[in-house]
């Protein structure tokens, strides 16, 4: 009996039950690998077949596939310390309480209301995100997942290296890993559509994320498009070769350890969410999700991984059934991979 039979059924049922138009997934276990591309790239305005070379909007997987490896290279090079104040690099913040570690672990409590945010120009939104955001009272006390943390990390990289963060990721992550199917500027015909909105119509070839759409190449939290083949290449490289030597053993180790400044275990490393494996030793497994319906789970110790790409926001984002099934999928996978 196939090891991941129940996991594969949950995956394939997402298309069979029309929870998502289409999907591309890969399961790998050491040298064994299973994969499938199923369904359609879109339902509306007319059905279109999904093919293996089409690129999905990764949404927040941009954080861990792009911004985290970029920033960890800079950390290895001594460009900053994890507990260094964000304001050393972004003095506009006006507070020295929040640190770079807070950004990585979503413990900064940085936020604030920006009126008509999605109507602003890139210049206006950048100024608002730098000058109107406040460090709240829960800094170092609780986790509050927020894109602003990785937008700030991207801007720190930009101030250090004087290029847009998307270009830096292309040069220092995608190119050395030969991730040729990953891009921030997909050809429209190869891009899997996401939502249909009143303002933007059918979103295709541009990031679904509203802030990412406005900020363009200056957004460290979203904007990347890729295939399951390339994400599998990334996942294997991370757990097998330290991203082909871009990072050291010591640096990769940091991804599998709770990095929050909070007391106790809070299961956030540098960018990644931590889970305990269901093995006897309960060793750590890292994962991340994306709003558009993407997921990656990696187990360094056991050489295993799951990559799932969907466009669950097509034609509308209020797809709660996908969220429910994603939870079932993750639990089933974590169980079956130990069999």
PDB file of C-alpha atoms in Angstrom, residues 59-270:
ATOM      1  CA  UNK A  59       1.668  34.895  -1.898  1.00  0.00           C
ATOM      2  CA  UNK A  60       3.383  34.630   1.515  1.00  0.00           C
ATOM      3  CA  UNK A  61       5.655  31.772   0.465  1.00  0.00           C
ATOM      4  CA  UNK A  62       7.632  34.691  -0.979  1.00  0.00           C
ATOM      5  CA  UNK A  63       8.676  35.380   2.610  1.00  0.00           C
ATOM      6  CA  UNK A  64      10.397  32.044   3.214  1.00  0.00           C
ATOM      7  CA  UNK A  65      11.531  31.224  -0.335  1.00  0.00           C
ATOM      8  CA  UNK A  66      12.922  34.688  -1.072  1.00  0.00           C
ATOM      9  CA  UNK A  67      13.243  37.152   1.792  1.00  0.00           C
ATOM     10  CA  UNK A  68      14.407  34.720   4.493  1.00  0.00           C
ATOM     11  CA  UNK A  69      17.323  33.257   2.460  1.00  0.00           C
ATOM     12  CA  UNK A  70      18.325  36.750   1.342  1.00  0.00           C
ATOM     13  CA  UNK A  71      18.303  38.174   4.851  1.00  0.00           C
ATOM     14  CA  UNK A  72      20.102  35.154   6.317  1.00  0.00           C
ATOM     15  CA  UNK A  73      22.909  35.592   3.802  1.00  0.00           C
ATOM     16  CA  UNK A  74      23.266  39.181   5.003  1.00  0.00           C
ATOM     17  CA  UNK A  75      23.254  37.963   8.619  1.00  0.00           C
ATOM     18  CA  UNK A  76      26.061  35.506   7.825  1.00  0.00           C
ATOM     19  CA  UNK A  77      27.986  38.380   6.257  1.00  0.00           C
ATOM     20  CA  UNK A  78      27.703  40.431   9.460  1.00  0.00           C
ATOM     21  CA  UNK A  79      25.423  43.110   8.025  1.00  0.00           C
ATOM     22  CA  UNK A  80      23.176  43.072  11.113  1.00  0.00           C
ATOM     23  CA  UNK A  81      22.488  41.248  14.374  1.00  0.00           C
ATOM     24  CA  UNK A  82      19.177  39.521  15.042  1.00  0.00           C
ATOM     25  CA  UNK A  83      18.583  41.570  18.184  1.00  0.00           C
ATOM     26  CA  UNK A  84      19.553  44.864  16.577  1.00  0.00           C
ATOM     27  CA  UNK A  85      16.825  47.548  16.548  1.00  0.00           C
ATOM     28  CA  UNK A  86      14.858  47.889  13.325  1.00  0.00           C
ATOM     29  CA  UNK A  87      15.282  51.664  13.663  1.00  0.00           C
ATOM     30  CA  UNK A  88      19.032  51.321  13.059  1.00  0.00           C
ATOM     31  CA  UNK A  89      18.076  50.681   9.425  1.00  0.00           C
ATOM     32  CA  UNK A  90      14.611  52.254   9.226  1.00  0.00           C
ATOM     33  CA  UNK A  91      14.858  55.312  11.510  1.00  0.00           C
ATOM     34  CA  UNK A  92      11.461  56.498  10.273  1.00  0.00           C
ATOM     35  CA  UNK A  93       9.886  53.930  12.603  1.00  0.00           C
ATOM     36  CA  UNK A  94      10.781  56.208  15.503  1.00  0.00           C
ATOM     37  CA  UNK A  95      11.131  53.429  18.089  1.00  0.00           C
ATOM     38  CA  UNK A  96      14.152  51.345  19.038  1.00  0.00           C
ATOM     39  CA  UNK A  97      12.111  48.691  20.865  1.00  0.00           C
ATOM     40  CA  UNK A  98      11.375  46.332  17.957  1.00  0.00           C
ATOM     41  CA  UNK A  99      14.277  44.220  16.691  1.00  0.00           C
ATOM     42  CA  UNK A 100      15.003  42.338  13.510  1.00  0.00           C
ATOM     43  CA  UNK A 101      14.257  39.112  15.407  1.00  0.00           C
ATOM     44  CA  UNK A 102      10.796  40.542  16.117  1.00  0.00           C
ATOM     45  CA  UNK A 103      10.257  41.000  12.397  1.00  0.00           C
ATOM     46  CA  UNK A 104      11.321  37.443  11.546  1.00  0.00           C
ATOM     47  CA  UNK A 105       9.103  35.947  14.279  1.00  0.00           C
ATOM     48  CA  UNK A 106       6.087  38.281  13.953  1.00  0.00           C
ATOM     49  CA  UNK A 107       6.517  39.499  17.535  1.00  0.00           C
ATOM     50  CA  UNK A 108       7.046  43.199  16.718  1.00  0.00           C
ATOM     51  CA  UNK A 109       3.409  44.302  17.200  1.00  0.00           C
ATOM     52  CA  UNK A 110       4.049  46.909  14.525  1.00  0.00           C
ATOM     53  CA  UNK A 111       0.861  48.196  12.956  1.00  0.00           C
ATOM     54  CA  UNK A 112      -1.552  51.021  12.434  1.00  0.00           C
ATOM     55  CA  UNK A 113      -4.524  51.974  10.298  1.00  0.00           C
ATOM     56  CA  UNK A 114      -3.748  53.479   6.886  1.00  0.00           C
ATOM     57  CA  UNK A 115      -6.861  55.115   5.362  1.00  0.00           C
ATOM     58  CA  UNK A 116      -7.535  54.159   1.724  1.00  0.00           C
ATOM     59  CA  UNK A 117      -4.407  52.002   1.767  1.00  0.00           C
ATOM     60  CA  UNK A 118      -5.102  50.215  -1.513  1.00  0.00           C
ATOM     61  CA  UNK A 119      -5.736  53.519  -3.322  1.00  0.00           C
ATOM     62  CA  UNK A 120      -2.290  54.948  -2.584  1.00  0.00           C
ATOM     63  CA  UNK A 121       0.633  55.110  -4.993  1.00  0.00           C
ATOM     64  CA  UNK A 122       3.776  53.114  -4.233  1.00  0.00           C
ATOM     65  CA  UNK A 123       5.505  56.252  -2.942  1.00  0.00           C
ATOM     66  CA  UNK A 124       2.546  57.182  -0.737  1.00  0.00           C
ATOM     67  CA  UNK A 125       2.156  53.659   0.649  1.00  0.00           C
ATOM     68  CA  UNK A 126       5.872  53.385   1.384  1.00  0.00           C
ATOM     69  CA  UNK A 127       5.788  56.663   3.311  1.00  0.00           C
ATOM     70  CA  UNK A 128       2.678  55.599   5.221  1.00  0.00           C
ATOM     71  CA  UNK A 129       4.112  52.202   6.160  1.00  0.00           C
ATOM     72  CA  UNK A 130       7.316  53.813   7.380  1.00  0.00           C
ATOM     73  CA  UNK A 131       5.943  56.859   9.193  1.00  0.00           C
ATOM     74  CA  UNK A 132       2.487  55.969  10.515  1.00  0.00           C
ATOM     75  CA  UNK A 133       3.114  52.507  11.950  1.00  0.00           C
ATOM     76  CA  UNK A 134       3.632  52.151  15.693  1.00  0.00           C
ATOM     77  CA  UNK A 135       5.284  49.502  17.854  1.00  0.00           C
ATOM     78  CA  UNK A 136       2.426  48.275  20.027  1.00  0.00           C
ATOM     79  CA  UNK A 137       2.379  47.151  23.674  1.00  0.00           C
ATOM     80  CA  UNK A 138       2.531  43.455  22.752  1.00  0.00           C
ATOM     81  CA  UNK A 139       6.045  43.614  21.301  1.00  0.00           C
ATOM     82  CA  UNK A 140       8.057  40.671  22.716  1.00  0.00           C
ATOM     83  CA  UNK A 141       4.867  39.383  24.370  1.00  0.00           C
ATOM     84  CA  UNK A 142       2.773  37.750  21.650  1.00  0.00           C
ATOM     85  CA  UNK A 143       2.836  36.605  18.045  1.00  0.00           C
ATOM     86  CA  UNK A 144       0.794  38.661  15.619  1.00  0.00           C
ATOM     87  CA  UNK A 145       1.392  37.521  12.049  1.00  0.00           C
ATOM     88  CA  UNK A 146       1.609  40.588   9.804  1.00  0.00           C
ATOM     89  CA  UNK A 147       3.019  41.331   6.350  1.00  0.00           C
ATOM     90  CA  UNK A 148       4.587  44.573   7.587  1.00  0.00           C
ATOM     91  CA  UNK A 149       7.315  42.534   9.295  1.00  0.00           C
ATOM     92  CA  UNK A 150       8.565  41.151   5.996  1.00  0.00           C
ATOM     93  CA  UNK A 151       7.998  44.370   4.099  1.00  0.00           C
ATOM     94  CA  UNK A 152      10.368  45.943   6.630  1.00  0.00           C
ATOM     95  CA  UNK A 153      12.880  43.084   6.259  1.00  0.00           C
ATOM     96  CA  UNK A 154      12.858  43.672   2.510  1.00  0.00           C
ATOM     97  CA  UNK A 155      13.443  47.378   2.992  1.00  0.00           C
ATOM     98  CA  UNK A 156      16.346  46.672   5.348  1.00  0.00           C
ATOM     99  CA  UNK A 157      17.927  44.557   2.600  1.00  0.00           C
ATOM    100  CA  UNK A 158      17.328  47.402   0.141  1.00  0.00           C
ATOM    101  CA  UNK A 159      19.036  49.954   2.377  1.00  0.00           C
ATOM    102  CA  UNK A 160      22.007  47.641   2.817  1.00  0.00           C
ATOM    103  CA  UNK A 161      22.423  46.713  -0.858  1.00  0.00           C
ATOM    104  CA  UNK A 162      20.737  49.624  -2.685  1.00  0.00           C
ATOM    105  CA  UNK A 163      18.549  47.556  -5.007  1.00  0.00           C
ATOM    106  CA  UNK A 164      14.858  46.521  -4.963  1.00  0.00           C
ATOM    107  CA  UNK A 165      14.337  43.458  -2.813  1.00  0.00           C
ATOM    108  CA  UNK A 166      12.860  41.461  -5.699  1.00  0.00           C
ATOM    109  CA  UNK A 167      16.019  42.025  -7.746  1.00  0.00           C
ATOM    110  CA  UNK A 168      18.162  41.024  -4.766  1.00  0.00           C
ATOM    111  CA  UNK A 169      16.207  37.787  -4.363  1.00  0.00           C
ATOM    112  CA  UNK A 170      16.624  37.045  -8.066  1.00  0.00           C
ATOM    113  CA  UNK A 171      20.381  37.618  -7.887  1.00  0.00           C
ATOM    114  CA  UNK A 172      21.171  36.020  -4.532  1.00  0.00           C
ATOM    115  CA  UNK A 173      18.603  33.223  -4.236  1.00  0.00           C
ATOM    116  CA  UNK A 174      16.861  32.272  -7.486  1.00  0.00           C
ATOM    117  CA  UNK A 175      19.863  32.502  -9.833  1.00  0.00           C
ATOM    118  CA  UNK A 176      22.320  30.494  -7.702  1.00  0.00           C
ATOM    119  CA  UNK A 177      19.672  27.816  -7.069  1.00  0.00           C
ATOM    120  CA  UNK A 178      18.867  27.712 -10.807  1.00  0.00           C
ATOM    121  CA  UNK A 179      15.172  28.248 -10.048  1.00  0.00           C
ATOM    122  CA  UNK A 180      14.419  29.135 -13.659  1.00  0.00           C
ATOM    123  CA  UNK A 181      10.645  28.649 -13.291  1.00  0.00           C
ATOM    124  CA  UNK A 182      10.397  31.181 -10.448  1.00  0.00           C
ATOM    125  CA  UNK A 183       9.880  34.870 -11.167  1.00  0.00           C
ATOM    126  CA  UNK A 184       8.348  38.133 -10.004  1.00  0.00           C
ATOM    127  CA  UNK A 185       7.354  39.011 -13.589  1.00  0.00           C
ATOM    128  CA  UNK A 186       5.503  36.047 -15.091  1.00  0.00           C
ATOM    129  CA  UNK A 187       4.263  35.951 -18.641  1.00  0.00           C
ATOM    130  CA  UNK A 188       0.523  36.392 -18.440  1.00  0.00           C
ATOM    131  CA  UNK A 189      -0.233  33.233 -20.412  1.00  0.00           C
ATOM    132  CA  UNK A 190       1.828  31.112 -17.985  1.00  0.00           C
ATOM    133  CA  UNK A 191       0.433  32.678 -14.811  1.00  0.00           C
ATOM    134  CA  UNK A 192      -2.379  30.875 -12.980  1.00  0.00           C
ATOM    135  CA  UNK A 193      -5.211  33.388 -12.390  1.00  0.00           C
ATOM    136  CA  UNK A 194      -6.324  34.241  -8.865  1.00  0.00           C
ATOM    137  CA  UNK A 195      -9.352  36.287  -7.825  1.00  0.00           C
ATOM    138  CA  UNK A 196     -11.816  38.259  -9.900  1.00  0.00           C
ATOM    139  CA  UNK A 197     -12.305  41.633  -8.217  1.00  0.00           C
ATOM    140  CA  UNK A 198     -14.387  44.685  -8.973  1.00  0.00           C
ATOM    141  CA  UNK A 199     -11.354  46.944  -9.150  1.00  0.00           C
ATOM    142  CA  UNK A 200      -8.844  44.721 -10.962  1.00  0.00           C
ATOM    143  CA  UNK A 201     -11.021  42.234 -12.844  1.00  0.00           C
ATOM    144  CA  UNK A 202      -9.412  38.811 -13.360  1.00  0.00           C
ATOM    145  CA  UNK A 203      -6.024  39.006 -11.654  1.00  0.00           C
ATOM    146  CA  UNK A 204      -3.484  37.218 -13.818  1.00  0.00           C
ATOM    147  CA  UNK A 205       0.257  37.714 -14.056  1.00  0.00           C
ATOM    148  CA  UNK A 206       0.237  40.207 -11.177  1.00  0.00           C
ATOM    149  CA  UNK A 207       0.353  39.492  -7.467  1.00  0.00           C
ATOM    150  CA  UNK A 208      -3.023  39.082  -5.787  1.00  0.00           C
ATOM    151  CA  UNK A 209      -1.694  40.720  -2.609  1.00  0.00           C
ATOM    152  CA  UNK A 210      -2.940  44.349  -2.428  1.00  0.00           C
ATOM    153  CA  UNK A 211       0.177  45.796  -0.772  1.00  0.00           C
ATOM    154  CA  UNK A 212       2.438  43.779  -3.030  1.00  0.00           C
ATOM    155  CA  UNK A 213       0.546  45.014  -6.085  1.00  0.00           C
ATOM    156  CA  UNK A 214       1.160  48.630  -5.095  1.00  0.00           C
ATOM    157  CA  UNK A 215       4.750  48.255  -3.855  1.00  0.00           C
ATOM    158  CA  UNK A 216       5.900  46.184  -6.824  1.00  0.00           C
ATOM    159  CA  UNK A 217       9.564  45.151  -6.667  1.00  0.00           C
ATOM    160  CA  UNK A 218       9.914  46.673  -3.192  1.00  0.00           C
ATOM    161  CA  UNK A 219       7.771  44.100  -1.350  1.00  0.00           C
ATOM    162  CA  UNK A 220       9.444  41.376   0.715  1.00  0.00           C
ATOM    163  CA  UNK A 221       6.175  39.736   1.720  1.00  0.00           C
ATOM    164  CA  UNK A 222       4.622  38.773  -1.643  1.00  0.00           C
ATOM    165  CA  UNK A 223       4.989  38.859  -5.416  1.00  0.00           C
ATOM    166  CA  UNK A 224       6.733  35.599  -6.332  1.00  0.00           C
ATOM    167  CA  UNK A 225       5.345  33.109  -8.879  1.00  0.00           C
ATOM    168  CA  UNK A 226       6.577  29.548  -9.257  1.00  0.00           C
ATOM    169  CA  UNK A 227       5.903  25.904 -10.088  1.00  0.00           C
ATOM    170  CA  UNK A 228       5.840  22.866  -7.824  1.00  0.00           C
ATOM    171  CA  UNK A 229       8.957  21.622  -9.630  1.00  0.00           C
ATOM    172  CA  UNK A 230      10.955  24.704  -8.660  1.00  0.00           C
ATOM    173  CA  UNK A 231       9.622  24.786  -5.098  1.00  0.00           C
ATOM    174  CA  UNK A 232      10.609  21.140  -4.707  1.00  0.00           C
ATOM    175  CA  UNK A 233      14.076  22.065  -5.939  1.00  0.00           C
ATOM    176  CA  UNK A 234      14.156  24.802  -3.277  1.00  0.00           C
ATOM    177  CA  UNK A 235      12.827  22.539  -0.514  1.00  0.00           C
ATOM    178  CA  UNK A 236      15.290  19.748  -1.253  1.00  0.00           C
ATOM    179  CA  UNK A 237      18.170  22.223  -1.433  1.00  0.00           C
ATOM    180  CA  UNK A 238      17.231  23.736   1.922  1.00  0.00           C
ATOM    181  CA  UNK A 239      17.163  20.431   3.821  1.00  0.00           C
ATOM    182  CA  UNK A 240      19.841  18.552   1.848  1.00  0.00           C
ATOM    183  CA  UNK A 241      22.551  21.032   0.817  1.00  0.00           C
ATOM    184  CA  UNK A 242      22.000  24.215   2.867  1.00  0.00           C
ATOM    185  CA  UNK A 243      20.572  25.843  -0.269  1.00  0.00           C
ATOM    186  CA  UNK A 244      23.529  24.629  -2.309  1.00  0.00           C
ATOM    187  CA  UNK A 245      25.922  26.238   0.143  1.00  0.00           C
ATOM    188  CA  UNK A 246      24.292  29.678   0.193  1.00  0.00           C
ATOM    189  CA  UNK A 247      23.794  29.166   3.927  1.00  0.00           C
ATOM    190  CA  UNK A 248      25.843  27.346   6.542  1.00  0.00           C
ATOM    191  CA  UNK A 249      24.855  24.422   8.750  1.00  0.00           C
ATOM    192  CA  UNK A 250      24.668  26.820  11.685  1.00  0.00           C
ATOM    193  CA  UNK A 251      22.326  29.145   9.825  1.00  0.00           C
ATOM    194  CA  UNK A 252      20.014  26.370   8.636  1.00  0.00           C
ATOM    195  CA  UNK A 253      19.924  25.085  12.223  1.00  0.00           C
ATOM    196  CA  UNK A 254      18.308  28.379  13.234  1.00  0.00           C
ATOM    197  CA  UNK A 255      15.292  27.619  11.034  1.00  0.00           C
ATOM    198  CA  UNK A 256      14.458  24.546  13.126  1.00  0.00           C
ATOM    199  CA  UNK A 257      14.593  26.252  16.532  1.00  0.00           C
ATOM    200  CA  UNK A 258      12.025  28.507  18.206  1.00  0.00           C
ATOM    201  CA  UNK A 259      13.378  32.038  17.726  1.00  0.00           C
ATOM    202  CA  UNK A 260      10.709  34.072  19.471  1.00  0.00           C
ATOM    203  CA  UNK A 261      11.747  36.295  22.406  1.00  0.00           C
ATOM    204  CA  UNK A 262       8.739  35.015  24.361  1.00  0.00           C
ATOM    205  CA  UNK A 263       9.079  32.663  27.323  1.00  0.00           C
ATOM    206  CA  UNK A 264       8.262  29.030  26.560  1.00  0.00           C
ATOM    207  CA  UNK A 265       7.939  27.406  23.147  1.00  0.00           C
ATOM    208  CA  UNK A 266       5.963  29.389  20.591  1.00  0.00           C
ATOM    209  CA  UNK A 267       6.881  27.503  17.424  1.00  0.00           C
ATOM    210  CA  UNK A 268       8.144  30.359  15.262  1.00  0.00           C
ATOM    211  CA  UNK A 269      11.630  30.244  13.814  1.00  0.00           C
ATOM    212  CA  UNK A 270      13.167  32.764  11.423  1.00  0.00           C
TER     213      UNK A 270
END
